[in-house]
DNA sequence: GAACAGGAGGACC
DNA sequence: GGTCCTCCTGTTC
């Protein structure tokens, strides 16, 4: 798919992460290294041993995952989360200006060098993206953000999702019956043994989830759950945010959830007229695939999904608009 | 050919 | 019993 999670989805499995020594380099060097080319090793960012040490490595490895083809993004600044939109002009880039006259390191308020300040900004943005992506995945999959809490079923969902996101070969069977604790306790080598083709990538992604859970726990003590809202793009419609209710999600709720996240899913499904509840499925296969992942139904397709939508006709939940168009439906009771 | 409409049977909770 | 999956036939775009 293009995919549901633009932060993660564009990452080719082969060029996942920056090398470990990234942590000791400056933001600019890292950005430069990111642009330098393919001479990178696979490396999995593990949760840092101490709060400070290693966080940069984690942030920036994820940063590299988020924007693997465009390291110059670092110069684009906030707003990069809308990555589907055309790149902004360089003059709108407030974050990093490596071409400061004379090459001097300007100080910004607080005593940090411009470089350090920029790095902090990049880090916080990347962390935000990480948490947002994970939160989105949690809601779609109806799993908690902390892998340790996953049931074997949750593990299978996550595997299916990650395979799908990164075009990995199916590995679900190799991890059957494993719960989150067991999964988290496995080494990269053990992942490779179970899945020679994608085990290392899966392990790296699991590490990111673990790290995010670790950081979240650090900043907000208490249970980590997908309901913990992280930003302005939270799922604001409590009525349709079914993932926290413990109840199985309904298809119409799932469609509304996708519609509420245009940044992530606008390529697949979007409002034509939000006031009237009219929406269009732009990519029927992807929407069906997401629904299949959400319901743990790998064989889901648009034919089946649309049949389920049509069941809503009788119930007065969804109907075809007055002017019927292909792939266009209407909520009878708009948000 | 893809989307649409709807019947029917069955699984699952 | 409700919801959805699956399979099916036939129709429309």
PDB file of N, CA and C in Angstrom, chain A residues 240-285:
ATOM      1  N   UNK A 240     -16.584   7.420  17.899  1.00  0.00           N
ATOM      2  CA  UNK A 240     -16.117   6.449  16.918  1.00  0.00           C
ATOM      3  C   UNK A 240     -14.801   5.827  17.313  1.00  0.00           C
ATOM      4  N   UNK A 241     -14.194   6.377  18.353  1.00  0.00           N
ATOM      5  CA  UNK A 241     -12.927   5.790  18.751  1.00  0.00           C
ATOM      6  C   UNK A 241     -13.200   4.543  19.580  1.00  0.00           C
ATOM      7  N   UNK A 242     -13.442   3.471  18.913  1.00  0.00           N
ATOM      8  CA  UNK A 242     -13.895   2.261  19.560  1.00  0.00           C
ATOM      9  C   UNK A 242     -12.769   1.448  20.154  1.00  0.00           C
ATOM     10  N   UNK A 243     -11.527   1.821  19.817  1.00  0.00           N
ATOM     11  CA  UNK A 243     -10.431   0.939  20.156  1.00  0.00           C
ATOM     12  C   UNK A 243     -10.222   0.809  21.645  1.00  0.00           C
ATOM     13  N   UNK A 244     -10.785   1.729  22.418  1.00  0.00           N
ATOM     14  CA  UNK A 244     -10.536   1.685  23.849  1.00  0.00           C
ATOM     15  C   UNK A 244     -11.714   1.104  24.607  1.00  0.00           C
ATOM     16  N   UNK A 245     -12.766   0.786  23.903  1.00  0.00           N
ATOM     17  CA  UNK A 245     -13.966   0.375  24.597  1.00  0.00           C
ATOM     18  C   UNK A 245     -13.941  -1.088  24.964  1.00  0.00           C
ATOM     19  N   UNK A 246     -13.071  -1.843  24.344  1.00  0.00           N
ATOM     20  CA  UNK A 246     -13.061  -3.270  24.583  1.00  0.00           C
ATOM     21  C   UNK A 246     -14.088  -3.993  23.722  1.00  0.00           C
ATOM     22  N   UNK A 247     -14.911  -3.233  23.040  1.00  0.00           N
ATOM     23  CA  UNK A 247     -15.909  -3.826  22.166  1.00  0.00           C
ATOM     24  C   UNK A 247     -15.330  -4.000  20.776  1.00  0.00           C
ATOM     25  N   UNK A 248     -15.780  -5.028  20.053  1.00  0.00           N
ATOM     26  CA  UNK A 248     -15.313  -5.175  18.677  1.00  0.00           C
ATOM     27  C   UNK A 248     -15.747  -3.986  17.839  1.00  0.00           C
ATOM     28  N   UNK A 249     -14.877  -3.576  16.998  1.00  0.00           N
ATOM     29  CA  UNK A 249     -15.177  -2.386  16.198  1.00  0.00           C
ATOM     30  C   UNK A 249     -16.125  -2.746  15.059  1.00  0.00           C
ATOM     31  N   UNK A 250     -16.972  -1.817  14.725  1.00  0.00           N
ATOM     32  CA  UNK A 250     -17.864  -1.998  13.587  1.00  0.00           C
ATOM     33  C   UNK A 250     -17.219  -1.368  12.364  1.00  0.00           C
ATOM     34  N   UNK A 251     -17.620  -1.877  11.231  1.00  0.00           N
ATOM     35  CA  UNK A 251     -17.024  -1.373   9.999  1.00  0.00           C
ATOM     36  C   UNK A 251     -17.271   0.124   9.838  1.00  0.00           C
ATOM     37  N   UNK A 252     -18.474   0.556  10.138  1.00  0.00           N
ATOM     38  CA  UNK A 252     -18.758   1.991   9.950  1.00  0.00           C
ATOM     39  C   UNK A 252     -17.890   2.838  10.878  1.00  0.00           C
ATOM     40  N   UNK A 253     -17.614   2.294  12.075  1.00  0.00           N
ATOM     41  CA  UNK A 253     -16.741   3.025  12.991  1.00  0.00           C
ATOM     42  C   UNK A 253     -15.319   3.087  12.436  1.00  0.00           C
ATOM     43  N   UNK A 254     -14.913   1.975  11.901  1.00  0.00           N
ATOM     44  CA  UNK A 254     -13.565   1.921  11.335  1.00  0.00           C
ATOM     45  C   UNK A 254     -13.423   2.911  10.183  1.00  0.00           C
ATOM     46  N   UNK A 255     -14.442   2.980   9.346  1.00  0.00           N
ATOM     47  CA  UNK A 255     -14.383   3.917   8.220  1.00  0.00           C
ATOM     48  C   UNK A 255     -14.316   5.357   8.734  1.00  0.00           C
ATOM     49  N   UNK A 256     -15.083   5.621   9.785  1.00  0.00           N
ATOM     50  CA  UNK A 256     -15.043   6.971  10.341  1.00  0.00           C
ATOM     51  C   UNK A 256     -13.674   7.273  10.934  1.00  0.00           C
ATOM     52  N   UNK A 257     -13.088   6.282  11.545  1.00  0.00           N
ATOM     53  CA  UNK A 257     -11.753   6.482  12.110  1.00  0.00           C
ATOM     54  C   UNK A 257     -10.758   6.846  11.011  1.00  0.00           C
ATOM     55  N   UNK A 258     -10.844   6.153   9.908  1.00  0.00           N
ATOM     56  CA  UNK A 258      -9.940   6.473   8.803  1.00  0.00           C
ATOM     57  C   UNK A 258     -10.219   7.883   8.287  1.00  0.00           C
ATOM     58  N   UNK A 259     -11.491   8.212   8.190  1.00  0.00           N
ATOM     59  CA  UNK A 259     -11.864   9.533   7.674  1.00  0.00           C
ATOM     60  C   UNK A 259     -11.404  10.657   8.611  1.00  0.00           C
ATOM     61  N   UNK A 260     -11.290  10.322   9.888  1.00  0.00           N
ATOM     62  CA  UNK A 260     -10.858  11.343  10.851  1.00  0.00           C
ATOM     63  C   UNK A 260      -9.360  11.559  10.811  1.00  0.00           C
ATOM     64  N   UNK A 261      -8.658  10.748  10.075  1.00  0.00           N
ATOM     65  CA  UNK A 261      -7.207  10.879   9.984  1.00  0.00           C
ATOM     66  C   UNK A 261      -6.787  11.120   8.542  1.00  0.00           C
ATOM     67  N   UNK A 262      -7.203  12.237   7.990  1.00  0.00           N
ATOM     68  CA  UNK A 262      -6.905  12.481   6.573  1.00  0.00           C
ATOM     69  C   UNK A 262      -5.415  12.525   6.268  1.00  0.00           C
ATOM     70  N   UNK A 263      -4.616  12.934   7.262  1.00  0.00           N
ATOM     71  CA  UNK A 263      -3.183  12.976   7.006  1.00  0.00           C
ATOM     72  C   UNK A 263      -2.636  11.577   6.746  1.00  0.00           C
ATOM     73  N   UNK A 264      -3.209  10.635   7.415  1.00  0.00           N
ATOM     74  CA  UNK A 264      -2.706   9.274   7.290  1.00  0.00           C
ATOM     75  C   UNK A 264      -3.427   8.482   6.213  1.00  0.00           C
ATOM     76  N   UNK A 265      -4.704   8.718   6.078  1.00  0.00           N
ATOM     77  CA  UNK A 265      -5.496   7.827   5.230  1.00  0.00           C
ATOM     78  C   UNK A 265      -6.203   8.537   4.079  1.00  0.00           C
ATOM     79  N   UNK A 266      -5.918   9.829   3.921  1.00  0.00           N
ATOM     80  CA  UNK A 266      -6.594  10.589   2.884  1.00  0.00           C
ATOM     81  C   UNK A 266      -6.406  10.026   1.482  1.00  0.00           C
ATOM     82  N   UNK A 267      -5.336   9.277   1.339  1.00  0.00           N
ATOM     83  CA  UNK A 267      -5.105   8.686   0.022  1.00  0.00           C
ATOM     84  C   UNK A 267      -6.027   7.506  -0.235  1.00  0.00           C
ATOM     85  N   UNK A 268      -6.567   6.962   0.832  1.00  0.00           N
ATOM     86  CA  UNK A 268      -7.376   5.747   0.710  1.00  0.00           C
ATOM     87  C   UNK A 268      -8.867   6.031   0.802  1.00  0.00           C
ATOM     88  N   UNK A 269      -9.192   6.976   1.661  1.00  0.00           N
ATOM     89  CA  UNK A 269     -10.608   7.293   1.881  1.00  0.00           C
ATOM     90  C   UNK A 269     -10.691   8.743   2.323  1.00  0.00           C
ATOM     91  N   UNK A 270     -11.648   9.475   1.808  1.00  0.00           N
ATOM     92  CA  UNK A 270     -11.716  10.899   2.172  1.00  0.00           C
ATOM     93  C   UNK A 270     -13.156  11.397   2.077  1.00  0.00           C
ATOM     94  N   UNK A 271     -13.370  12.490   2.759  1.00  0.00           N
ATOM     95  CA  UNK A 271     -14.692  13.109   2.702  1.00  0.00           C
ATOM     96  C   UNK A 271     -14.873  13.803   1.352  1.00  0.00           C
ATOM     97  N   UNK A 272     -16.051  13.635   0.780  1.00  0.00           N
ATOM     98  CA  UNK A 272     -16.425  14.483  -0.350  1.00  0.00           C
ATOM     99  C   UNK A 272     -17.261  15.638   0.175  1.00  0.00           C
ATOM    100  N   UNK A 273     -18.095  15.313   1.149  1.00  0.00           N
ATOM    101  CA  UNK A 273     -18.892  16.345   1.804  1.00  0.00           C
ATOM    102  C   UNK A 273     -19.092  15.915   3.256  1.00  0.00           C
ATOM    103  N   UNK A 274     -18.238  16.429   4.086  1.00  0.00           N
ATOM    104  CA  UNK A 274     -18.244  15.975   5.481  1.00  0.00           C
ATOM    105  C   UNK A 274     -19.570  16.305   6.160  1.00  0.00           C
ATOM    106  N   UNK A 275     -20.121  17.479   5.843  1.00  0.00           N
ATOM    107  CA  UNK A 275     -21.375  17.872   6.491  1.00  0.00           C
ATOM    108  C   UNK A 275     -22.490  16.882   6.192  1.00  0.00           C
ATOM    109  N   UNK A 276     -22.491  16.395   4.952  1.00  0.00           N
ATOM    110  CA  UNK A 276     -23.534  15.428   4.583  1.00  0.00           C
ATOM    111  C   UNK A 276     -23.102  13.986   4.831  1.00  0.00           C
ATOM    112  N   UNK A 277     -21.872  13.825   5.268  1.00  0.00           N
ATOM    113  CA  UNK A 277     -21.403  12.466   5.559  1.00  0.00           C
ATOM    114  C   UNK A 277     -21.034  11.676   4.317  1.00  0.00           C
ATOM    115  N   UNK A 278     -20.825  12.378   3.228  1.00  0.00           N
ATOM    116  CA  UNK A 278     -20.505  11.676   1.974  1.00  0.00           C
ATOM    117  C   UNK A 278     -18.994  11.476   1.880  1.00  0.00           C
ATOM    118  N   UNK A 279     -18.607  10.266   1.655  1.00  0.00           N
ATOM    119  CA  UNK A 279     -17.181   9.978   1.553  1.00  0.00           C
ATOM    120  C   UNK A 279     -16.902   9.094   0.351  1.00  0.00           C
ATOM    121  N   UNK A 280     -15.661   9.148  -0.065  1.00  0.00           N
ATOM    122  CA  UNK A 280     -15.266   8.330  -1.208  1.00  0.00           C
ATOM    123  C   UNK A 280     -14.099   7.425  -0.829  1.00  0.00           C
ATOM    124  N   UNK A 281     -14.205   6.187  -1.206  1.00  0.00           N
ATOM    125  CA  UNK A 281     -13.105   5.247  -1.026  1.00  0.00           C
ATOM    126  C   UNK A 281     -12.210   5.377  -2.247  1.00  0.00           C
ATOM    127  N   UNK A 282     -11.062   5.971  -2.038  1.00  0.00           N
ATOM    128  CA  UNK A 282     -10.154   6.229  -3.157  1.00  0.00           C
ATOM    129  C   UNK A 282      -9.370   4.974  -3.551  1.00  0.00           C
ATOM    130  N   UNK A 283      -9.040   4.204  -2.563  1.00  0.00           N
ATOM    131  CA  UNK A 283      -8.275   2.989  -2.838  1.00  0.00           C
ATOM    132  C   UNK A 283      -8.963   1.823  -2.131  1.00  0.00           C
ATOM    133  N   UNK A 284      -9.824   1.190  -2.868  1.00  0.00           N
ATOM    134  CA  UNK A 284     -10.669   0.165  -2.250  1.00  0.00           C
ATOM    135  C   UNK A 284      -9.845  -0.993  -1.704  1.00  0.00           C
ATOM    136  N   UNK A 285      -8.807  -1.360  -2.420  1.00  0.00           N
ATOM    137  CA  UNK A 285      -7.992  -2.495  -1.986  1.00  0.00           C
ATOM    138  C   UNK A 285      -7.300  -2.198  -0.660  1.00  0.00           C
TER     139      UNK A 285
END
